[in-house]
């Protein structure tokens, strides 16, 4: 490689890779297709290998493109982190903080916490990413993460919180129509709401509760928010956090004495950010707010 490609070239490459076409990448970046094509040509010349093959379905990445993908994503995350850091002034709670959380935590628990935080610090801007996958805080894909698994990476500042208990619940309308099951075995005669694809965590839970296997579901979806919405709509019986159900008098616990699981809760951020006033303010607000949601004292960090 005779010259070092600029970040613009990698940004264009990543956009084309993720969008699958020049037109999609052009819309995403606000550039023209000829400009993107020139960026790809320049990058291919610099690395000495083709990155895409034209097919009837669009641009197909080559092996070289797939090998570059994680590094291009790391560059994108670093670039975004640089901009977030530059948006703040030293010692002030202002600027941008990128926060990631699971679908249900982000939609059901975080809004009042973030509203209160914003009222105290009007110069603070939150980027909220809802995903049930674990974002890489170490690589700064997010500044702070609310995780339902213990962090396995070093160089992270982590606070363990009381777990969120989950159980089976149904709307009163559904139970009025179908009745309350008397045992786990009775669930086979009910409309169950659950997952579509198994994950390691789900497989572990099924060892304890095999009657909740995928084949018995009347509604299958991997979206936790869709499952919760279906429970609220009276579709059937599904898994819901007790803290959420307590806020809705129409959501009734089902077989609470025999089915209950605890979801671990961790707040994590890169240890390099502990001196950042804006990140520390968000971190502390999340710890206090989610501790209140769980309704129990938190463990020491």
Coordinates of C-alpha atoms in Angstrom, one line a residue:
X1 CA 0.0 0.0 0.0
X2 CA 1.7 3.2 -1.2
X3 CA -0.7 5.7 0.5
X4 CA -2.7 5.4 3.7
X5 CA -6.4 5.6 2.9
X6 CA -8.4 8.4 4.6
X7 CA -11.3 7.8 7.0
X8 CA -13.7 9.0 4.3
X9 CA -12.8 6.1 2.1
X10 CA -13.5 3.6 4.9
X11 CA -16.7 5.4 5.8
X12 CA -18.0 5.0 2.3
X13 CA -16.8 1.4 2.1
X14 CA -18.7 0.6 5.4
X15 CA -21.9 2.3 4.2
X16 CA -21.9 0.3 0.9
X17 CA -21.1 -2.9 2.8
X18 CA -24.0 -2.4 5.2
X19 CA -26.5 -1.0 2.8
X20 CA -25.7 -3.4 0.0
X21 CA -25.8 -0.8 -2.8
X22 CA -24.3 2.5 -3.9
X23 CA -27.8 4.1 -3.9
X24 CA -28.5 3.1 -0.3
X25 CA -25.1 4.2 0.9
X26 CA -25.5 7.5 -1.0
X27 CA -28.8 8.2 0.9
X28 CA -27.2 7.3 4.2
X29 CA -24.1 9.5 3.8
X30 CA -25.7 12.3 1.8
X31 CA -23.2 11.8 -1.1
X32 CA -23.6 11.1 -4.8
X33 CA -23.2 7.6 -6.2
X34 CA -20.3 8.7 -8.5
X35 CA -18.5 10.0 -5.4
X36 CA -19.0 6.7 -3.6
X37 CA -17.8 4.8 -6.6
X38 CA -14.6 6.9 -6.7
X39 CA -14.1 6.3 -3.0
X40 CA -14.3 2.5 -3.6
X41 CA -12.0 2.6 -6.6
X42 CA -9.4 4.6 -4.6
X43 CA -9.7 2.2 -1.6
X44 CA -9.4 -0.9 -3.8
X45 CA -6.3 0.6 -5.5
X46 CA -4.8 1.3 -2.2
X47 CA -5.2 -2.2 -0.8
X48 CA -4.7 -3.9 -4.1
X49 CA -7.8 -6.1 -4.0
X50 CA -11.4 -5.8 -5.2
X51 CA -14.0 -5.2 -2.4
X52 CA -17.3 -5.8 -4.2
X53 CA -18.7 -7.9 -7.0
X54 CA -21.8 -6.7 -8.9
X55 CA -24.6 -9.2 -8.8
X56 CA -28.3 -9.1 -9.8
X57 CA -29.1 -8.6 -6.1
X58 CA -26.7 -5.7 -5.6
X59 CA -23.1 -5.5 -4.6
X60 CA -21.7 -8.6 -3.0
X61 CA -18.7 -8.2 -0.6
X62 CA -15.5 -10.1 -1.4
X63 CA -13.5 -12.0 1.1
X64 CA -11.2 -8.9 1.4
X65 CA -14.2 -6.7 2.2
X66 CA -15.4 -9.1 4.9
X67 CA -12.0 -9.1 6.5
X68 CA -12.0 -5.3 6.6
X69 CA -15.5 -5.0 8.1
X70 CA -14.6 -5.3 11.8
X71 CA -11.8 -2.8 11.5
X72 CA -14.0 -0.3 9.5
X73 CA -16.7 -0.6 12.2
X74 CA -14.1 0.0 14.9
X75 CA -13.0 3.1 13.0
X76 CA -16.6 4.3 12.8
X77 CA -17.1 3.7 16.5
X78 CA -13.9 5.6 17.4
X79 CA -14.9 8.5 15.1
X80 CA -18.3 8.8 16.7
X81 CA -16.7 8.6 20.2
X82 CA -14.3 11.4 19.2
X83 CA -17.2 13.6 18.2
X84 CA -19.1 12.8 21.5
X85 CA -16.0 13.7 23.5
X86 CA -15.5 16.9 21.5
X87 CA -19.1 17.9 22.1
X88 CA -18.4 18.4 25.8
X89 CA -16.4 20.8 27.9
X90 CA -14.1 19.6 30.7
X91 CA -15.9 19.4 34.0
X92 CA -19.4 20.3 32.6
X93 CA -22.3 18.0 32.3
X94 CA -23.1 18.7 28.7
X95 CA -22.5 17.1 25.3
X96 CA -23.5 13.7 23.9
X97 CA -23.5 10.3 25.7
X98 CA -24.3 7.1 23.8
X99 CA -26.3 4.6 25.8
X100 CA -27.3 1.1 25.0
X101 CA -29.9 -1.1 26.7
X102 CA -32.2 -4.0 26.0
X103 CA -35.6 -3.3 24.3
X104 CA -37.7 -3.5 27.4
X105 CA -35.4 -1.7 29.8
X106 CA -34.9 1.1 27.2
X107 CA -38.6 1.5 26.5
X108 CA -40.1 0.8 29.9
X109 CA -37.6 1.9 32.6
X110 CA -35.2 4.5 31.1
X111 CA -37.5 7.3 29.8
X112 CA -38.4 8.7 33.2
X113 CA -34.8 8.3 34.4
X114 CA -33.5 10.2 31.3
X115 CA -36.3 12.8 31.5
X116 CA -35.2 13.7 35.1
X117 CA -31.6 13.7 34.0
X118 CA -32.2 16.0 31.1
X119 CA -34.2 18.4 33.4
X120 CA -31.2 18.6 35.7
X121 CA -28.7 18.9 32.9
X122 CA -30.3 20.6 29.8
X123 CA -27.0 20.6 28.0
X124 CA -26.9 16.8 27.9
X125 CA -27.8 14.9 24.7
X126 CA -28.5 11.2 24.9
X127 CA -28.2 8.7 22.0
X128 CA -30.2 5.7 23.0
X129 CA -29.7 2.4 21.2
X130 CA -32.1 -0.4 22.0
X131 CA -30.8 -3.8 21.3
X132 CA -30.8 -7.2 23.0
X133 CA -27.2 -7.8 21.7
X134 CA -24.3 -6.8 23.8
X135 CA -22.6 -3.6 22.4
X136 CA -18.9 -3.4 22.8
X137 CA -18.2 -0.7 25.4
X138 CA -14.5 -1.4 25.3
X139 CA -14.4 -0.4 21.7
X140 CA -16.6 2.6 22.4
X141 CA -19.6 1.4 20.3
X142 CA -21.4 2.9 23.3
X143 CA -20.3 5.0 26.2
X144 CA -22.5 3.3 28.7
X145 CA -24.4 0.0 28.6
X146 CA -27.2 -1.5 30.7
X147 CA -26.6 -5.2 30.4
X148 CA -28.4 -8.3 31.6
X149 CA -25.2 -10.3 31.7
X150 CA -22.1 -9.8 33.7
X151 CA -19.3 -7.9 31.9
X152 CA -16.5 -10.2 30.7
X153 CA -14.1 -7.5 29.5
X154 CA -11.3 -5.8 31.4
X155 CA -11.0 -2.0 31.5
X156 CA -14.7 -1.5 32.3
X157 CA -16.2 0.3 35.3
X158 CA -19.1 -1.8 36.3
X159 CA -21.9 -1.5 38.9
X160 CA -24.1 -4.5 39.7
X161 CA -27.7 -3.7 40.6
X162 CA -30.4 -5.8 42.1
X163 CA -31.9 -8.3 39.6
X164 CA -35.2 -7.7 37.8
X165 CA -37.5 -10.6 38.5
X166 CA -39.6 -11.9 35.6
X167 CA -42.6 -14.2 35.7
X168 CA -45.6 -15.3 33.7
X169 CA -48.4 -12.7 33.3
X170 CA -51.6 -12.3 31.4
X171 CA -54.2 -9.5 30.9
X172 CA -57.4 -9.8 32.9
X173 CA -59.4 -10.0 29.7
X174 CA -57.5 -13.1 28.7
X175 CA -57.9 -14.8 32.1
X176 CA -61.6 -14.0 32.1
X177 CA -61.9 -15.7 28.7
X178 CA -59.6 -18.7 29.3
X179 CA -59.3 -19.1 33.0
X180 CA -56.3 -19.2 35.3
X181 CA -54.0 -22.2 34.9
X182 CA -53.6 -24.2 38.2
X183 CA -50.2 -25.7 37.3
X184 CA -47.4 -25.5 34.8
X185 CA -48.9 -28.6 33.1
X186 CA -52.1 -26.6 32.5
X187 CA -50.2 -24.2 30.3
X188 CA -50.5 -26.6 27.4
X189 CA -54.2 -25.6 27.1
X190 CA -53.4 -21.9 26.9
X191 CA -52.3 -19.3 24.3
X192 CA -48.6 -18.8 25.1
X193 CA -46.4 -16.0 23.9
X194 CA -42.7 -16.6 23.5
X195 CA -39.5 -16.6 21.5
X196 CA -38.9 -17.6 17.9
X197 CA -35.1 -18.4 18.0
X198 CA -33.4 -20.0 20.9
X199 CA -30.4 -18.3 22.6
X200 CA -28.1 -19.8 25.1
X201 CA -30.0 -18.1 27.9
X202 CA -33.3 -19.4 26.7
X203 CA -31.9 -23.0 26.4
X204 CA -30.7 -22.7 30.0
X205 CA -34.2 -21.6 31.1
X206 CA -35.8 -24.4 29.2
X207 CA -33.9 -27.0 31.3
X208 CA -35.8 -25.7 34.3
X209 CA -39.1 -25.2 32.5
X210 CA -39.3 -27.5 29.5
X211 CA -43.1 -26.9 29.1
X212 CA -42.2 -23.5 27.7
X213 CA -40.5 -24.9 24.6
X214 CA -41.1 -23.1 21.3
X215 CA -43.5 -25.7 19.9
X216 CA -46.2 -24.7 22.4
X217 CA -46.4 -21.0 21.5
X218 CA -49.4 -19.4 19.9
X219 CA -47.3 -16.3 19.1
X220 CA -43.6 -16.5 18.4
X221 CA -41.4 -13.3 18.2
X222 CA -37.9 -12.5 19.3
X223 CA -38.9 -8.9 20.1
X224 CA -39.4 -8.5 23.8
X225 CA -41.4 -5.4 23.2
X226 CA -43.8 -7.3 20.8
X227 CA -44.2 -10.0 23.5
X228 CA -45.1 -7.4 26.1
X229 CA -47.5 -5.6 23.8
X230 CA -49.2 -9.0 23.0
X231 CA -49.6 -9.6 26.8
X232 CA -51.1 -6.2 27.3
X233 CA -53.5 -6.8 24.3
X234 CA -54.9 -9.9 26.0
X235 CA -53.4 -12.3 23.4
X236 CA -52.3 -14.8 26.0
X237 CA -49.8 -15.7 28.7
X238 CA -46.2 -14.5 28.4
X239 CA -43.1 -13.5 30.4
X240 CA -43.0 -10.0 31.9
X241 CA -40.9 -8.2 34.4
X242 CA -42.7 -7.9 37.7
X243 CA -41.7 -4.3 38.0
X244 CA -43.6 -3.5 34.8
X245 CA -46.6 -5.6 35.8
X246 CA -46.9 -3.8 39.1
X247 CA -47.5 -0.5 37.3
X248 CA -50.5 -2.0 35.3
X249 CA -53.4 -3.3 37.4
X250 CA -54.7 -5.2 34.3
X251 CA -51.6 -7.4 34.2
X252 CA -52.1 -10.4 36.5
X253 CA -49.3 -12.8 37.7
X254 CA -49.7 -16.4 36.6
X255 CA -48.3 -19.3 38.6
X256 CA -46.0 -16.9 40.5
X257 CA -45.3 -19.4 43.2
X258 CA -43.7 -21.9 40.7
X259 CA -42.3 -19.7 37.9
X260 CA -39.9 -16.9 38.6
X261 CA -36.5 -16.0 37.3
X262 CA -34.1 -13.2 38.1
X263 CA -32.4 -11.1 35.4
X264 CA -29.0 -9.7 36.4
X265 CA -28.5 -6.0 35.8
X266 CA -25.2 -4.3 35.3
X267 CA -24.3 -0.7 34.4
X268 CA -20.9 -0.6 32.6
X269 CA -18.7 2.0 30.9
X270 CA -15.1 2.3 29.8
X271 CA -12.9 3.1 32.8
X272 CA -11.3 6.0 30.7
X273 CA -14.7 7.8 30.9
X274 CA -14.9 7.8 34.7
X275 CA -13.4 11.3 34.8
X276 CA -16.0 12.5 32.2
X277 CA -18.6 14.7 34.0
X278 CA -21.3 13.9 31.4
X279 CA -20.7 10.1 31.4
X280 CA -20.5 10.0 35.2
X281 CA -23.8 11.9 35.6
X282 CA -25.5 9.5 33.3
X283 CA -23.9 6.4 34.9
X284 CA -24.9 7.6 38.4
X285 CA -28.5 8.4 37.3
X286 CA -28.9 5.0 35.8
X287 CA -27.7 3.3 38.9
X288 CA -30.0 5.2 41.2
X289 CA -33.0 5.0 38.8
X290 CA -32.7 1.3 38.1
X291 CA -32.1 0.5 41.8
X292 CA -35.4 2.2 42.5
X293 CA -37.1 0.1 39.7
X294 CA -35.9 -3.1 41.3
X295 CA -37.0 -1.9 44.7
X296 CA -34.1 -3.3 46.6
X297 CA -30.7 -1.9 47.8
X298 CA -27.9 -2.3 45.3
X299 CA -24.7 -4.2 45.9
X300 CA -21.4 -2.3 46.2
X301 CA -19.5 -1.7 42.9

